[in-house]
Short mmCIF file of C-alpha atoms in Angstrom, two decimals:
data_model
loop_
_atom_site.label_atom_id
_atom_site.label_comp_id
_atom_site.label_asym_id
_atom_site.label_seq_id
_atom_site.Cartn_x
_atom_site.Cartn_y
_atom_site.Cartn_z
CA UNK G 1 -169.70 0.19 162.92
CA UNK G 2 -167.01 2.36 164.48
CA UNK G 3 -163.43 2.57 163.27
CA UNK G 4 -162.19 3.40 166.76
CA UNK G 5 -162.93 1.95 170.17
CA UNK G 6 -162.27 2.81 173.79
CA UNK G 7 -162.15 0.15 176.46
CA UNK G 8 -162.75 1.61 179.93
CA UNK G 9 -161.64 -0.62 182.79
CA UNK G 10 -163.76 0.30 185.80
CA UNK G 11 -161.97 -2.24 187.98
CA UNK G 12 -158.71 -0.40 187.31
CA UNK G 13 -160.43 2.92 188.05
CA UNK G 14 -161.64 1.62 191.41
CA UNK G 15 -158.23 0.11 192.19
CA UNK G 16 -156.59 3.47 191.48
CA UNK G 17 -159.03 5.27 193.79
CA UNK G 18 -158.36 2.76 196.56
CA UNK G 19 -154.61 3.21 196.06
CA UNK G 20 -154.97 6.98 196.38
CA UNK G 21 -157.21 6.56 199.43
CA UNK G 22 -154.52 4.46 201.07
CA UNK G 23 -151.87 7.05 200.19
CA UNK G 24 -154.12 9.74 201.69
CA UNK G 25 -153.80 8.25 205.16
CA UNK G 26 -156.39 9.56 207.59
CA UNK G 27 -157.87 12.02 205.09
CA UNK G 28 -161.03 11.19 203.18
CA UNK G 29 -160.53 10.74 199.44
CA UNK G 30 -162.81 12.40 196.89
CA UNK G 31 -162.79 11.91 193.11
CA UNK G 32 -162.53 14.60 190.46
CA UNK G 33 -164.94 13.61 187.67
CA UNK G 34 -165.07 16.80 185.61
CA UNK G 35 -164.97 16.71 181.79
CA UNK G 36 -167.17 13.61 181.68
CA UNK G 37 -164.86 11.89 184.18
CA UNK G 38 -161.84 12.69 181.99
CA UNK G 39 -163.60 11.20 178.99
CA UNK G 40 -164.52 7.89 180.66
CA UNK G 41 -168.21 8.67 181.22
CA UNK G 42 -169.44 10.68 184.19
CA UNK G 43 -172.32 8.54 185.42
CA UNK G 44 -170.62 5.21 184.70
CA UNK G 45 -167.32 6.07 186.37
CA UNK G 46 -168.83 7.91 189.33
CA UNK G 47 -171.21 5.02 190.00
CA UNK G 48 -168.29 2.59 190.10
CA UNK G 49 -166.36 4.87 192.46
CA UNK G 50 -169.37 5.40 194.71
CA UNK G 51 -169.78 1.64 194.90
CA UNK G 52 -166.19 1.42 196.14
CA UNK G 53 -166.90 3.91 198.92
CA UNK G 54 -166.22 7.32 197.39
CA UNK G 55 -168.77 9.75 198.77
CA UNK G 56 -167.48 13.12 197.53
CA UNK G 57 -167.02 14.26 193.95
CA UNK G 58 -165.80 17.41 192.22
CA UNK G 59 -167.11 18.59 188.84
CA UNK G 60 -166.31 21.71 186.84
CA UNK G 61 -169.68 23.20 185.93
CA UNK G 62 -173.31 23.16 187.14
CA UNK G 63 -174.54 20.97 184.27
CA UNK G 64 -172.15 18.21 185.36
CA UNK G 65 -173.43 18.49 188.92
CA UNK G 66 -177.04 18.16 187.76
CA UNK G 67 -176.18 14.99 185.83
CA UNK G 68 -174.22 13.49 188.69
CA UNK G 69 -176.80 14.22 191.38
CA UNK G 70 -179.52 12.73 189.18
CA UNK G 71 -177.49 9.51 188.92
CA UNK G 72 -176.22 9.48 192.52
CA UNK G 73 -178.45 11.63 194.72
CA UNK G 74 -176.77 10.49 197.93
CA UNK G 75 -173.24 11.71 197.19
CA UNK G 76 -171.69 15.11 197.92
CA UNK G 77 -170.87 17.11 194.79
CA UNK G 78 -168.82 20.31 194.65
CA UNK G 79 -168.91 22.57 191.57
CA UNK G 80 -165.45 24.02 190.98
CA UNK G 81 -166.57 26.96 188.83
CA UNK G 82 -168.92 28.14 191.55
CA UNK G 83 -171.94 30.28 190.75
CA UNK G 84 -171.93 33.28 188.44
CA UNK G 85 -175.51 34.58 188.60
CA UNK G 86 -178.80 33.91 190.37
CA UNK G 87 -179.84 31.27 187.83
CA UNK G 88 -176.68 29.21 188.33
CA UNK G 89 -177.04 29.51 192.11
CA UNK G 90 -180.61 28.24 191.90
CA UNK G 91 -179.58 25.35 189.62
CA UNK G 92 -176.76 24.25 191.91
CA UNK G 93 -178.97 24.48 194.98
CA UNK G 94 -181.92 22.72 193.37
CA UNK G 95 -179.88 19.65 192.44
CA UNK G 96 -178.33 19.52 195.91
CA UNK G 97 -174.75 20.30 194.88
CA UNK G 98 -172.39 22.69 196.65
CA UNK G 99 -170.63 25.55 194.86
CA UNK G 100 -166.96 26.29 195.31
CA UNK G 101 -167.03 30.06 195.82
CA UNK G 102 -164.06 31.65 194.07
CA UNK G 103 -164.55 35.37 194.66
CA UNK G 104 -166.26 37.86 196.91
CA UNK G 105 -168.81 38.37 194.12
CA UNK G 106 -169.65 34.66 194.09
CA UNK G 107 -169.96 34.69 197.88
CA UNK G 108 -172.47 37.51 197.58
CA UNK G 109 -174.48 35.65 194.91
CA UNK G 110 -174.66 32.47 197.00
CA UNK G 111 -175.40 34.34 200.21
CA UNK G 112 -178.22 36.23 198.51
CA UNK G 113 -179.72 32.96 197.26
CA UNK G 114 -179.51 31.39 200.72
CA UNK G 115 -181.27 34.36 202.27
CA UNK G 116 -183.97 34.21 199.60
CA UNK G 117 -184.75 30.55 200.32
CA UNK G 118 -184.22 30.94 204.09
CA UNK G 119 -181.66 28.14 204.21
CA UNK G 120 -178.00 28.00 205.21
CA UNK G 121 -176.92 25.90 202.24
CA UNK G 122 -173.39 24.45 202.35
CA UNK G 123 -170.61 25.61 200.05
CA UNK G 124 -166.84 25.59 199.75
CA UNK G 125 -164.47 28.55 199.83
CA UNK G 126 -161.53 28.53 197.43
CA UNK G 127 -158.45 30.49 198.49
CA UNK G 128 -155.81 31.08 195.83
CA UNK G 129 -152.41 30.46 197.41
CA UNK G 130 -150.22 31.29 194.45
CA UNK G 131 -151.63 29.89 191.21
CA UNK G 132 -153.38 33.14 190.24
CA UNK G 133 -156.29 31.28 188.75
CA UNK G 134 -159.67 30.96 190.51
CA UNK G 135 -160.05 31.79 194.17
CA UNK G 136 -160.06 34.58 196.71
CA UNK G 137 -156.61 36.02 197.26
CA UNK G 138 -155.04 34.84 200.48
CA UNK G 139 -155.58 38.31 201.96
CA UNK G 140 -159.24 38.35 200.91
CA UNK G 141 -159.70 34.90 202.43
CA UNK G 142 -158.10 35.97 205.71
CA UNK G 143 -160.40 38.99 206.00
CA UNK G 144 -163.49 37.10 204.87
CA UNK G 145 -162.86 34.22 207.25
CA UNK G 146 -162.88 36.59 210.21
CA UNK G 147 -165.94 38.51 208.99
CA UNK G 148 -167.88 35.34 208.18
CA UNK G 149 -167.07 33.94 211.59
CA UNK G 150 -169.02 36.84 213.10
CA UNK G 151 -171.73 37.47 210.51
CA UNK G 152 -172.28 34.01 208.92
CA UNK G 153 -172.68 35.41 205.40
CA UNK G 154 -172.41 31.87 203.97
CA UNK G 155 -172.03 28.42 205.54
CA UNK G 156 -168.86 26.78 204.19
CA UNK G 157 -168.18 23.16 205.03
CA UNK G 158 -164.92 23.08 203.06
CA UNK G 159 -161.93 25.35 202.52
CA UNK G 160 -159.77 24.47 199.54
CA UNK G 161 -156.84 25.60 197.46
CA UNK G 162 -155.06 24.11 194.45
CA UNK G 163 -151.39 23.20 194.08
CA UNK G 164 -149.64 24.53 190.98
CA UNK G 165 -146.39 22.55 190.90
CA UNK G 166 -146.95 19.38 192.91
CA UNK G 167 -145.99 17.20 189.93
CA UNK G 168 -142.40 18.30 190.66
CA UNK G 169 -141.79 17.12 194.25
CA UNK G 170 -138.76 19.39 194.64
CA UNK G 171 -140.49 22.58 193.52
CA UNK G 172 -140.42 25.18 196.32
CA UNK G 173 -143.84 26.57 195.41
CA UNK G 174 -145.67 23.66 197.04
CA UNK G 175 -144.17 24.52 200.41
CA UNK G 176 -145.02 28.19 199.92
CA UNK G 177 -148.62 27.32 199.07
CA UNK G 178 -148.85 25.02 202.08
CA UNK G 179 -147.73 27.81 204.39
CA UNK G 180 -150.22 30.26 202.90
CA UNK G 181 -153.03 27.71 203.12
CA UNK G 182 -152.29 27.01 206.78
CA UNK G 183 -152.57 30.73 207.53
CA UNK G 184 -155.95 30.96 205.82
CA UNK G 185 -157.14 27.77 207.47
CA UNK G 186 -156.63 29.31 210.89
CA UNK G 187 -159.51 31.76 210.32
CA UNK G 188 -161.95 29.03 209.27
CA UNK G 189 -162.20 26.97 212.48
CA UNK G 190 -164.35 23.88 212.27
CA UNK G 191 -164.31 23.87 208.45
CA UNK G 192 -162.74 20.90 206.67
CA UNK G 193 -159.71 21.63 204.50
CA UNK G 194 -158.54 20.27 201.14
CA UNK G 195 -155.30 21.07 199.33
CA UNK G 196 -153.95 17.92 197.65
CA UNK G 197 -154.71 17.02 194.05
CA UNK G 198 -153.32 13.77 192.58
CA UNK G 199 -149.71 14.91 192.77
CA UNK G 200 -150.30 16.56 196.14
CA UNK G 201 -151.27 13.21 197.66
CA UNK G 202 -147.72 12.00 196.96
CA UNK G 203 -146.22 15.00 198.79
CA UNK G 204 -147.14 13.39 202.09
CA UNK G 205 -149.37 13.87 205.15
CA UNK G 206 -148.67 17.59 205.59
CA UNK G 207 -150.63 18.21 202.39
CA UNK G 208 -153.55 15.84 203.02
CA UNK G 209 -155.62 17.73 205.62
CA UNK G 210 -159.22 16.44 205.77
CA UNK G 211 -159.93 15.64 202.12
CA UNK G 212 -157.78 14.83 199.09
CA UNK G 213 -158.94 15.40 195.50
CA UNK G 214 -157.24 13.00 193.06
CA UNK G 215 -158.09 13.41 189.40
CA UNK G 216 -155.70 12.26 186.65
CA UNK G 217 -154.22 9.48 188.79
CA UNK G 218 -157.62 7.79 189.00
CA UNK G 219 -157.68 7.46 185.21
CA UNK G 220 -154.18 5.98 184.99
CA UNK G 221 -152.18 9.14 184.28
CA UNK G 222 -148.84 9.88 185.89
CA UNK G 223 -149.27 12.45 188.64
CA UNK G 224 -145.58 12.96 189.44
CA UNK G 225 -142.78 13.62 186.97
CA UNK G 226 -139.63 11.55 186.83
CA UNK G 227 -140.77 8.49 188.79
CA UNK G 228 -142.47 5.23 187.75
CA UNK G 229 -146.24 5.58 187.48
CA UNK G 230 -147.94 3.27 190.02
CA UNK G 231 -151.43 3.69 188.57
CA UNK G 232 -153.19 1.07 186.47
CA UNK G 233 -154.21 2.08 182.92
CA UNK G 234 -157.95 2.68 182.73
CA UNK G 235 -158.50 3.63 179.08
CA UNK G 236 -157.32 1.67 176.06
CA UNK G 237 -157.78 3.48 172.75
CA UNK G 238 -157.62 1.48 169.53
CA UNK G 239 -158.12 2.14 165.83
CA UNK G 240 -159.37 -0.35 163.27
CA UNK G 241 -156.99 -1.33 160.47
CA UNK G 242 -158.79 -0.42 157.25
CA UNK G 243 -156.10 -1.43 154.78
CA UNK G 244 -152.52 -2.68 154.61
CA UNK G 245 -150.53 -1.56 151.59
CA UNK G 246 -146.98 -2.01 150.30
CA UNK G 247 -144.82 0.94 149.34
CA UNK G 248 -141.28 1.17 148.00
CA UNK G 249 -138.24 2.92 149.38
CA UNK G 250 -138.13 6.50 148.16
CA UNK G 251 -141.91 6.90 148.03
CA UNK G 252 -143.64 9.53 150.18
CA UNK G 253 -146.56 9.08 152.56
CA UNK G 254 -149.53 11.23 153.61
CA UNK G 255 -150.17 14.95 153.07
CA UNK G 256 -147.32 17.20 152.13
CA UNK G 257 -145.02 14.28 151.26
CA UNK G 258 -143.25 15.11 154.51
CA UNK G 259 -141.92 11.60 155.08
CA UNK G 260 -140.04 9.58 152.49
CA UNK G 261 -139.65 5.86 153.11
CA UNK G 262 -136.11 4.67 153.75
CA UNK G 263 -137.00 1.06 152.93
CA UNK G 264 -139.63 -1.03 151.22
CA UNK G 265 -142.48 -0.91 153.74
CA UNK G 266 -145.84 -2.26 154.76
CA UNK G 267 -148.22 0.48 155.86
CA UNK G 268 -151.35 -0.05 157.97
CA UNK G 269 -153.99 2.63 157.49
CA UNK G 270 -155.96 2.98 160.73
CA UNK G 271 -159.34 4.63 161.15
CA UNK G 272 -158.55 7.42 163.56
CA UNK G 273 -157.40 11.00 163.16
CA UNK G 274 -157.52 14.43 164.66
CA UNK G 275 -161.32 14.54 164.29
CA UNK G 276 -161.33 11.80 166.93
CA UNK G 277 -158.96 13.67 169.25
CA UNK G 278 -155.86 11.79 168.07
CA UNK G 279 -153.59 14.77 167.77
CA UNK G 280 -152.00 15.87 164.51
CA UNK G 281 -148.88 16.70 166.49
CA UNK G 282 -148.35 12.93 166.90
CA UNK G 283 -147.48 12.77 163.19
CA UNK G 284 -144.38 10.87 162.16
CA UNK G 285 -143.21 13.86 160.11
CA UNK G 286 -144.46 17.23 158.97
CA UNK G 287 -146.15 18.14 162.25
CA UNK G 288 -146.21 21.74 163.43
CA UNK G 289 -143.93 22.56 166.37
CA UNK G 290 -141.96 19.36 165.78
CA UNK G 291 -139.02 20.94 167.64
CA UNK G 292 -141.10 20.53 170.82
CA UNK G 293 -141.46 16.78 170.28
CA UNK G 294 -138.51 14.43 169.87
CA UNK G 295 -140.30 12.02 167.54
CA UNK G 296 -143.72 11.02 166.36
CA UNK G 297 -146.15 8.71 168.09
CA UNK G 298 -146.30 4.94 168.19
CA UNK G 299 -148.96 2.27 168.12
CA UNK G 300 -148.93 -1.31 169.34
CA UNK G 301 -149.72 -4.24 167.11
CA UNK G 302 -149.13 -7.97 167.67
CA UNK G 303 -146.37 -7.41 170.20
CA UNK G 304 -144.60 -4.69 168.21
CA UNK G 305 -144.31 -0.93 168.65
CA UNK G 306 -145.20 0.51 165.26
CA UNK G 307 -144.32 4.14 164.41
CA UNK G 308 -146.68 6.64 162.83
CA UNK G 309 -145.74 7.54 159.27
CA UNK G 310 -146.26 11.03 157.88
CA UNK G 311 -149.00 13.35 158.98
CA UNK G 312 -151.99 12.30 161.06
CA UNK G 313 -155.05 13.32 159.01
CA UNK G 314 -158.64 14.05 159.94
CA UNK G 315 -159.88 10.45 159.85
CA UNK G 316 -156.82 8.31 159.12
CA UNK G 317 -153.40 7.59 160.57
CA UNK G 318 -150.65 5.57 158.89
CA UNK G 319 -148.42 3.12 160.79
CA UNK G 320 -145.23 1.38 159.70
CA UNK G 321 -145.94 -2.34 160.25
CA UNK G 322 -143.00 -3.63 158.21
CA UNK G 323 -141.49 -5.39 161.22
CA UNK G 324 -144.72 -7.15 162.20
CA UNK G 325 -144.67 -10.75 160.93
CA UNK G 326 -147.04 -11.15 158.01
CA UNK G 327 -148.91 -14.01 159.68
CA UNK G 328 -149.56 -11.88 162.78
CA UNK G 329 -150.63 -8.99 160.61
CA UNK G 330 -153.20 -11.07 158.73
CA UNK G 331 -155.10 -11.79 161.94
CA UNK G 332 -154.92 -8.27 163.35
CA UNK G 333 -157.87 -5.89 163.17
CA UNK G 334 -156.90 -3.17 165.69
CA UNK G 335 -153.89 -1.01 166.57
CA UNK G 336 -153.54 0.19 170.16
CA UNK G 337 -153.04 3.96 170.32
CA UNK G 338 -152.51 3.97 174.07
CA UNK G 339 -153.33 1.63 176.91
CA UNK G 340 -151.42 -1.20 178.60
CA UNK G 341 -148.64 -1.28 175.97
CA UNK G 342 -148.33 2.38 174.94
CA UNK G 343 -148.67 4.42 178.12
CA UNK G 344 -151.10 7.33 178.11
CA UNK G 345 -148.36 9.76 179.06
CA UNK G 346 -146.00 8.41 176.39
CA UNK G 347 -148.65 8.96 173.73
CA UNK G 348 -149.33 12.43 175.08
CA UNK G 349 -145.65 13.33 175.15
CA UNK G 350 -145.32 12.32 171.50
CA UNK G 351 -148.04 14.87 170.72
CA UNK G 352 -146.36 17.55 172.81
CA UNK G 353 -149.16 17.55 175.36
CA UNK G 354 -150.27 15.87 178.60
CA UNK G 355 -152.42 12.86 179.42
CA UNK G 356 -155.23 15.10 180.67
CA UNK G 357 -155.67 16.67 177.24
CA UNK G 358 -155.42 13.38 175.38
CA UNK G 359 -158.10 11.72 177.52
CA UNK G 360 -160.51 14.63 177.43
CA UNK G 361 -160.09 15.10 173.66
CA UNK G 362 -161.34 11.64 172.71
CA UNK G 363 -164.28 12.11 170.38
CA UNK G 364 -167.76 10.68 170.09
CA UNK G 365 -166.88 8.47 167.11
CA UNK G 366 -165.10 5.97 169.34
CA UNK G 367 -167.18 2.96 170.31
CA UNK G 368 -167.02 2.64 174.08
CA UNK G 369 -166.76 -0.69 175.89
CA UNK G 370 -166.95 -1.03 179.68
CA UNK G 371 -164.97 -3.66 181.59
CA UNK G 372 -166.11 -4.46 185.11
CA UNK G 373 -165.99 -7.55 187.29
#
């Protein structure tokens, strides 16, 4: 029996996708389901989204594409890492996915495979417009677009780029990237275009083009900084209470004796730790880089926000439940780590990280429960 559980609300996931589809206006809305659908389960989450009308998905690596196409053979799947040798090209093609080609070398690999099988297989072209991560440079994309228009080296059905700073609506880089993308787009006539990630959808119609690619927003994370998050929480993480103990003022808790109790306290020991992806940086005291985090993390128990005490350990985390009425505590088995009462992004901020990392770090020891209908 597990000491941690995840409840994954597929109805909330679908509602979030529909919300993003509405915000995307006339553009089609895909779903980014890489990293096991941000820890929610690739096949389960993608099947729910496909049932709601999502027909296009983005994954990170070929193995994810193979899994997804086996579960949903009728959907369109793009592989963001592209192809890196003949074997990966064959694997992507065999499962019916489409590579996102990120360099001239990848274009050559895919083109060579297409010539070998005598088929003009679809792909996407990724133009880097300022992030300096994957993608052809804007200049390479401009030249290639013109050459490919004459020689048909590959058969792209999508041109894409990725926004670096869209989570800050006032950041000038988004406008610069938009301008660069529009220039590249001009040399790929008849090819659909995609620029907006989750945050990009909120930048408005100029960024939507033909296809938007929400990711974190689908799973309940905040896409834009400094504004209320309109997305519904999808994942609730909880830890089982293994023991409640009493400790006196002046006594220390957890490794390193980094936190000394200021009052007589009740402590709930919960069965989760950094081996489960619950970050050590969430510790109540004694965490590394504490200057980057204002305070330690919180849990939720019986209507109360309960602070973490001392260091998060490999398998156990201590919570101060002194203010929880004893009667409520006696009937409580689980502490919420994040979910409807402790927002994902609040929990991530307490650990000095982001919701993306927290979701995708959740380990295999959590028992997973699916809510739907």
